[in-house]
Amino acid sequence: MSEAPFNYAVFQRDEWHELVVPAADRDTSHVTPKVLGEIKAFNDQISMSDVADVYDPLVHYIKLRHAQYLRDREERERFLGRAIKPSPFVIGIAGSVAVGKSTTARLLQYMLQAEYGEHNVALTTTDGFLLPNEELQAQGIFDRKGFPESYDMPALLEFMNNVKDGDEVVRSSRYSHDISDVLVNEFDTFKRPEIFIVEGINTLQAAPNSPVYLSDFFDLSLYVDAEMSLIEHWYIDRFEALLQQAKEEADPTNFFFPYTQIPVGEAVASARRVWETVNLPNLTDYILPTRERADLILHKSAGHGINEIWLRKF
């Protein structure tokens, strides 16, 4: 297991659970098994004990940080002699493919909505800022999809600047995992939420040819972590589940449909090659090196259970 750097305080799951007083007084009844089943990403795993032991204290911590953020902004604007302009508290969530970032992001959105109201917590992913497949192919980098050069980083940075600048309405392109491509002229629209969650493998990475980092716009950043062997297992397991789903749906437009036309063993072998030649190098070279930029790291063990929480001390 990875060892936390000296600037992180490490909490075992039971220690983290005890940080907020007292557990019996905290109401998480709005998160039911049915809700959890609807929130979790495809083929991911999460339990009600994860909600109580890990995410409930995390939501409490986020509320503390959000309150401090509001106080800091008020003091700064008072010093500058300016009126306070609305600006969302932004949470960035990073980590490898197949590690469970989407589930973490959706669950946090749901639990924070219970605290702040449905329309005050928004969620987007950086997938919508991937270059379209046609453009990736034209540039000869389709096999580098997910690597830093495959994103429209100027557009993503401009989007985040508009979010933090308090623009009344911002929008981001939609991405479909069914066709594995950006959807043409389809957008998600956001109207100045109180809290804005941004999830993606590249949220803590430097932007090529820019002095500005995406994380410069974050007020709190999380990294979902696990050992590489586990992530590979989850990636292949998810591929097999998606393959089975594509077989049942028999939709030729589905990205996984062509894999249903070859023997399962060949399809899985192809997925392993993609992991070894694309996802693993991207993880080791670009994603994992950003882990220690996060304010908080959720470390997973077998079965997707979070066994440690690393909290940045300074």
PDB file of C-alpha atoms in Angstrom, residues 30-170:
ATOM      1  CA  HIS A  30     -32.097  10.553   3.127  1.00  0.00           C
ATOM      2  CA  VAL A  31     -29.443   8.234   1.649  1.00  0.00           C
ATOM      3  CA  THR A  32     -31.237   4.917   1.302  1.00  0.00           C
ATOM      4  CA  PRO A  33     -30.006   1.719  -0.377  1.00  0.00           C
ATOM      5  CA  LYS A  34     -32.295   2.553  -3.311  1.00  0.00           C
ATOM      6  CA  VAL A  35     -30.822   6.052  -3.634  1.00  0.00           C
ATOM      7  CA  LEU A  36     -27.312   4.658  -3.352  1.00  0.00           C
ATOM      8  CA  GLY A  37     -28.046   2.161  -6.112  1.00  0.00           C
ATOM      9  CA  GLU A  38     -29.175   4.985  -8.394  1.00  0.00           C
ATOM     10  CA  ILE A  39     -26.182   7.168  -7.569  1.00  0.00           C
ATOM     11  CA  LYS A  40     -23.331   4.718  -7.980  1.00  0.00           C
ATOM     12  CA  ALA A  41     -21.583   4.520 -11.324  1.00  0.00           C
ATOM     13  CA  PHE A  42     -22.039   1.489 -13.566  1.00  0.00           C
ATOM     14  CA  ASN A  43     -20.641  -1.677 -11.964  1.00  0.00           C
ATOM     15  CA  ASP A  44     -19.197   0.307  -9.031  1.00  0.00           C
ATOM     16  CA  GLN A  45     -19.578  -0.775  -5.409  1.00  0.00           C
ATOM     17  CA  ILE A  46     -20.505   1.328  -2.407  1.00  0.00           C
ATOM     18  CA  SER A  47     -22.280   0.525   0.844  1.00  0.00           C
ATOM     19  CA  MET A  48     -24.419   2.266   3.419  1.00  0.00           C
ATOM     20  CA  SER A  49     -21.535   1.924   5.869  1.00  0.00           C
ATOM     21  CA  ASP A  50     -19.381   3.940   3.435  1.00  0.00           C
ATOM     22  CA  VAL A  51     -21.974   6.724   3.674  1.00  0.00           C
ATOM     23  CA  ALA A  52     -21.970   6.712   7.475  1.00  0.00           C
ATOM     24  CA  ASP A  53     -18.266   6.092   8.085  1.00  0.00           C
ATOM     25  CA  VAL A  54     -16.632   8.126   5.316  1.00  0.00           C
ATOM     26  CA  TYR A  55     -18.945  10.422   3.378  1.00  0.00           C
ATOM     27  CA  ASP A  56     -20.972  11.841   6.264  1.00  0.00           C
ATOM     28  CA  PRO A  57     -17.855  13.142   8.054  1.00  0.00           C
ATOM     29  CA  LEU A  58     -16.544  14.342   4.670  1.00  0.00           C
ATOM     30  CA  VAL A  59     -19.715  16.365   4.054  1.00  0.00           C
ATOM     31  CA  HIS A  60     -19.344  17.868   7.525  1.00  0.00           C
ATOM     32  CA  TYR A  61     -15.742  18.824   6.703  1.00  0.00           C
ATOM     33  CA  ILE A  62     -16.811  20.364   3.388  1.00  0.00           C
ATOM     34  CA  LYS A  63     -19.420  22.449   5.202  1.00  0.00           C
ATOM     35  CA  LEU A  64     -16.711  23.755   7.550  1.00  0.00           C
ATOM     36  CA  ARG A  65     -14.457  24.632   4.622  1.00  0.00           C
ATOM     37  CA  HIS A  66     -17.342  26.283   2.751  1.00  0.00           C
ATOM     38  CA  ALA A  67     -18.200  28.436   5.770  1.00  0.00           C
ATOM     39  CA  GLN A  68     -14.541  29.491   6.067  1.00  0.00           C
ATOM     40  CA  TYR A  69     -14.485  30.258   2.334  1.00  0.00           C
ATOM     41  CA  LEU A  70     -17.437  32.626   2.730  1.00  0.00           C
ATOM     42  CA  ARG A  71     -15.773  34.379   5.674  1.00  0.00           C
ATOM     43  CA  ASP A  72     -12.495  34.763   3.771  1.00  0.00           C
ATOM     44  CA  ARG A  73     -14.265  36.250   0.747  1.00  0.00           C
ATOM     45  CA  GLU A  74     -16.216  38.672   2.886  1.00  0.00           C
ATOM     46  CA  GLU A  75     -13.056  39.879   4.664  1.00  0.00           C
ATOM     47  CA  ARG A  76     -11.137  40.207   1.388  1.00  0.00           C
ATOM     48  CA  GLU A  77     -13.832  42.215  -0.358  1.00  0.00           C
ATOM     49  CA  ARG A  78     -14.262  44.420   2.691  1.00  0.00           C
ATOM     50  CA  PHE A  79     -10.513  45.114   2.649  1.00  0.00           C
ATOM     51  CA  LEU A  80     -10.689  45.981  -1.074  1.00  0.00           C
ATOM     52  CA  GLY A  81     -13.767  48.117  -0.566  1.00  0.00           C
ATOM     53  CA  ARG A  82     -15.806  46.085  -3.034  1.00  0.00           C
ATOM     54  CA  ALA A  83     -19.253  44.527  -2.927  1.00  0.00           C
ATOM     55  CA  ILE A  84     -19.306  40.761  -2.511  1.00  0.00           C
ATOM     56  CA  LYS A  85     -20.054  39.039  -5.801  1.00  0.00           C
ATOM     57  CA  PRO A  86     -21.433  35.469  -5.782  1.00  0.00           C
ATOM     58  CA  SER A  87     -18.756  32.887  -6.540  1.00  0.00           C
ATOM     59  CA  PRO A  88     -19.260  29.132  -6.108  1.00  0.00           C
ATOM     60  CA  PHE A  89     -17.214  27.031  -3.724  1.00  0.00           C
ATOM     61  CA  VAL A  90     -15.533  24.618  -6.163  1.00  0.00           C
ATOM     62  CA  ILE A  91     -14.607  21.018  -5.338  1.00  0.00           C
ATOM     63  CA  GLY A  92     -12.300  19.138  -7.712  1.00  0.00           C
ATOM     64  CA  ILE A  93     -12.278  15.326  -7.753  1.00  0.00           C
ATOM     65  CA  ALA A  94      -9.442  13.438  -9.479  1.00  0.00           C
ATOM     66  CA  GLY A  95      -8.231   9.856  -9.848  1.00  0.00           C
ATOM     67  CA  SER A  96      -7.753   7.057 -12.355  1.00  0.00           C
ATOM     68  CA  VAL A  97     -10.351   5.646 -14.710  1.00  0.00           C
ATOM     69  CA  ALA A  98     -12.438   2.899 -13.036  1.00  0.00           C
ATOM     70  CA  VAL A  99     -11.490   3.974  -9.504  1.00  0.00           C
ATOM     71  CA  GLY A 100     -14.934   5.322  -8.621  1.00  0.00           C
ATOM     72  CA  LYS A 101     -14.627   9.107  -9.057  1.00  0.00           C
ATOM     73  CA  SER A 102     -18.100   9.403 -10.543  1.00  0.00           C
ATOM     74  CA  THR A 103     -19.726   7.631  -7.607  1.00  0.00           C
ATOM     75  CA  THR A 104     -17.883   9.864  -5.151  1.00  0.00           C
ATOM     76  CA  ALA A 105     -18.907  12.991  -7.067  1.00  0.00           C
ATOM     77  CA  ARG A 106     -22.571  11.992  -7.376  1.00  0.00           C
ATOM     78  CA  LEU A 107     -22.869  10.938  -3.746  1.00  0.00           C
ATOM     79  CA  LEU A 108     -21.288  14.166  -2.522  1.00  0.00           C
ATOM     80  CA  GLN A 109     -23.627  16.157  -4.752  1.00  0.00           C
ATOM     81  CA  TYR A 110     -26.642  14.312  -3.382  1.00  0.00           C
ATOM     82  CA  MET A 111     -25.599  14.654   0.258  1.00  0.00           C
ATOM     83  CA  LEU A 112     -24.643  18.315  -0.123  1.00  0.00           C
ATOM     84  CA  GLN A 113     -27.968  19.008  -1.832  1.00  0.00           C
ATOM     85  CA  ALA A 114     -29.649  17.747   1.321  1.00  0.00           C
ATOM     86  CA  GLU A 115     -27.700  20.403   3.210  1.00  0.00           C
ATOM     87  CA  TYR A 116     -27.873  23.329   0.791  1.00  0.00           C
ATOM     88  CA  GLY A 117     -30.865  22.665  -1.452  1.00  0.00           C
ATOM     89  CA  GLU A 118     -31.275  20.924  -4.797  1.00  0.00           C
ATOM     90  CA  HIS A 119     -30.404  23.855  -7.056  1.00  0.00           C
ATOM     91  CA  ASN A 120     -27.397  25.017  -5.055  1.00  0.00           C
ATOM     92  CA  VAL A 121     -25.057  22.085  -5.769  1.00  0.00           C
ATOM     93  CA  ALA A 122     -23.948  21.383  -9.355  1.00  0.00           C
ATOM     94  CA  LEU A 123     -21.759  18.670 -10.875  1.00  0.00           C
ATOM     95  CA  THR A 124     -19.907  18.456 -14.157  1.00  0.00           C
ATOM     96  CA  THR A 125     -17.108  16.321 -15.558  1.00  0.00           C
ATOM     97  CA  THR A 126     -14.116  17.273 -17.672  1.00  0.00           C
ATOM     98  CA  ASP A 127     -15.136  14.582 -20.207  1.00  0.00           C
ATOM     99  CA  GLY A 128     -17.186  17.207 -22.035  1.00  0.00           C
ATOM    100  CA  PHE A 129     -13.958  19.079 -22.788  1.00  0.00           C
ATOM    101  CA  LEU A 130     -12.319  16.155 -24.569  1.00  0.00           C
ATOM    102  CA  LEU A 131     -11.704  16.894 -28.222  1.00  0.00           C
ATOM    103  CA  PRO A 132     -14.308  15.139 -30.419  1.00  0.00           C
ATOM    104  CA  ASN A 133     -13.226  11.774 -31.780  1.00  0.00           C
ATOM    105  CA  GLU A 134     -13.113  13.205 -35.300  1.00  0.00           C
ATOM    106  CA  GLU A 135     -10.648  15.884 -34.170  1.00  0.00           C
ATOM    107  CA  LEU A 136      -8.539  13.372 -32.244  1.00  0.00           C
ATOM    108  CA  GLN A 137      -8.322  11.184 -35.343  1.00  0.00           C
ATOM    109  CA  ALA A 138      -7.458  14.175 -37.530  1.00  0.00           C
ATOM    110  CA  GLN A 139      -4.586  15.033 -35.198  1.00  0.00           C
ATOM    111  CA  GLY A 140      -3.446  11.410 -35.052  1.00  0.00           C
ATOM    112  CA  ILE A 141      -3.906  11.185 -31.273  1.00  0.00           C
ATOM    113  CA  PHE A 142      -7.052   9.087 -30.961  1.00  0.00           C
ATOM    114  CA  ASP A 143      -5.042   6.399 -29.145  1.00  0.00           C
ATOM    115  CA  ARG A 144      -4.010   9.130 -26.672  1.00  0.00           C
ATOM    116  CA  LYS A 145      -7.575   9.886 -25.653  1.00  0.00           C
ATOM    117  CA  GLY A 146      -7.585  10.878 -21.990  1.00  0.00           C
ATOM    118  CA  PHE A 147      -3.986  12.135 -22.106  1.00  0.00           C
ATOM    119  CA  PRO A 148      -3.438  15.882 -21.490  1.00  0.00           C
ATOM    120  CA  GLU A 149      -3.223  16.768 -25.199  1.00  0.00           C
ATOM    121  CA  SER A 150      -6.661  15.241 -25.888  1.00  0.00           C
ATOM    122  CA  TYR A 151      -8.505  17.952 -23.962  1.00  0.00           C
ATOM    123  CA  ASP A 152      -9.511  21.446 -25.051  1.00  0.00           C
ATOM    124  CA  MET A 153      -7.800  22.960 -22.047  1.00  0.00           C
ATOM    125  CA  PRO A 154      -8.221  26.618 -23.085  1.00  0.00           C
ATOM    126  CA  ALA A 155     -11.996  26.054 -23.199  1.00  0.00           C
ATOM    127  CA  LEU A 156     -11.960  24.219 -19.856  1.00  0.00           C
ATOM    128  CA  LEU A 157      -9.924  26.963 -18.177  1.00  0.00           C
ATOM    129  CA  GLU A 158     -12.211  29.637 -19.616  1.00  0.00           C
ATOM    130  CA  PHE A 159     -15.226  27.704 -18.360  1.00  0.00           C
ATOM    131  CA  MET A 160     -13.789  27.495 -14.843  1.00  0.00           C
ATOM    132  CA  ASN A 161     -12.836  31.165 -14.905  1.00  0.00           C
ATOM    133  CA  ASN A 162     -16.435  32.042 -15.755  1.00  0.00           C
ATOM    134  CA  VAL A 163     -17.678  29.761 -12.955  1.00  0.00           C
ATOM    135  CA  LYS A 164     -15.455  31.381 -10.325  1.00  0.00           C
ATOM    136  CA  ASP A 165     -16.115  34.839 -11.714  1.00  0.00           C
ATOM    137  CA  GLY A 166     -19.742  34.334 -10.775  1.00  0.00           C
ATOM    138  CA  ASP A 167     -21.258  34.426 -14.263  1.00  0.00           C
ATOM    139  CA  GLU A 168     -25.000  34.025 -13.940  1.00  0.00           C
ATOM    140  CA  VAL A 169     -25.142  31.173 -16.481  1.00  0.00           C
ATOM    141  CA  VAL A 170     -22.350  28.865 -17.681  1.00  0.00           C
TER     142      VAL A 170
END
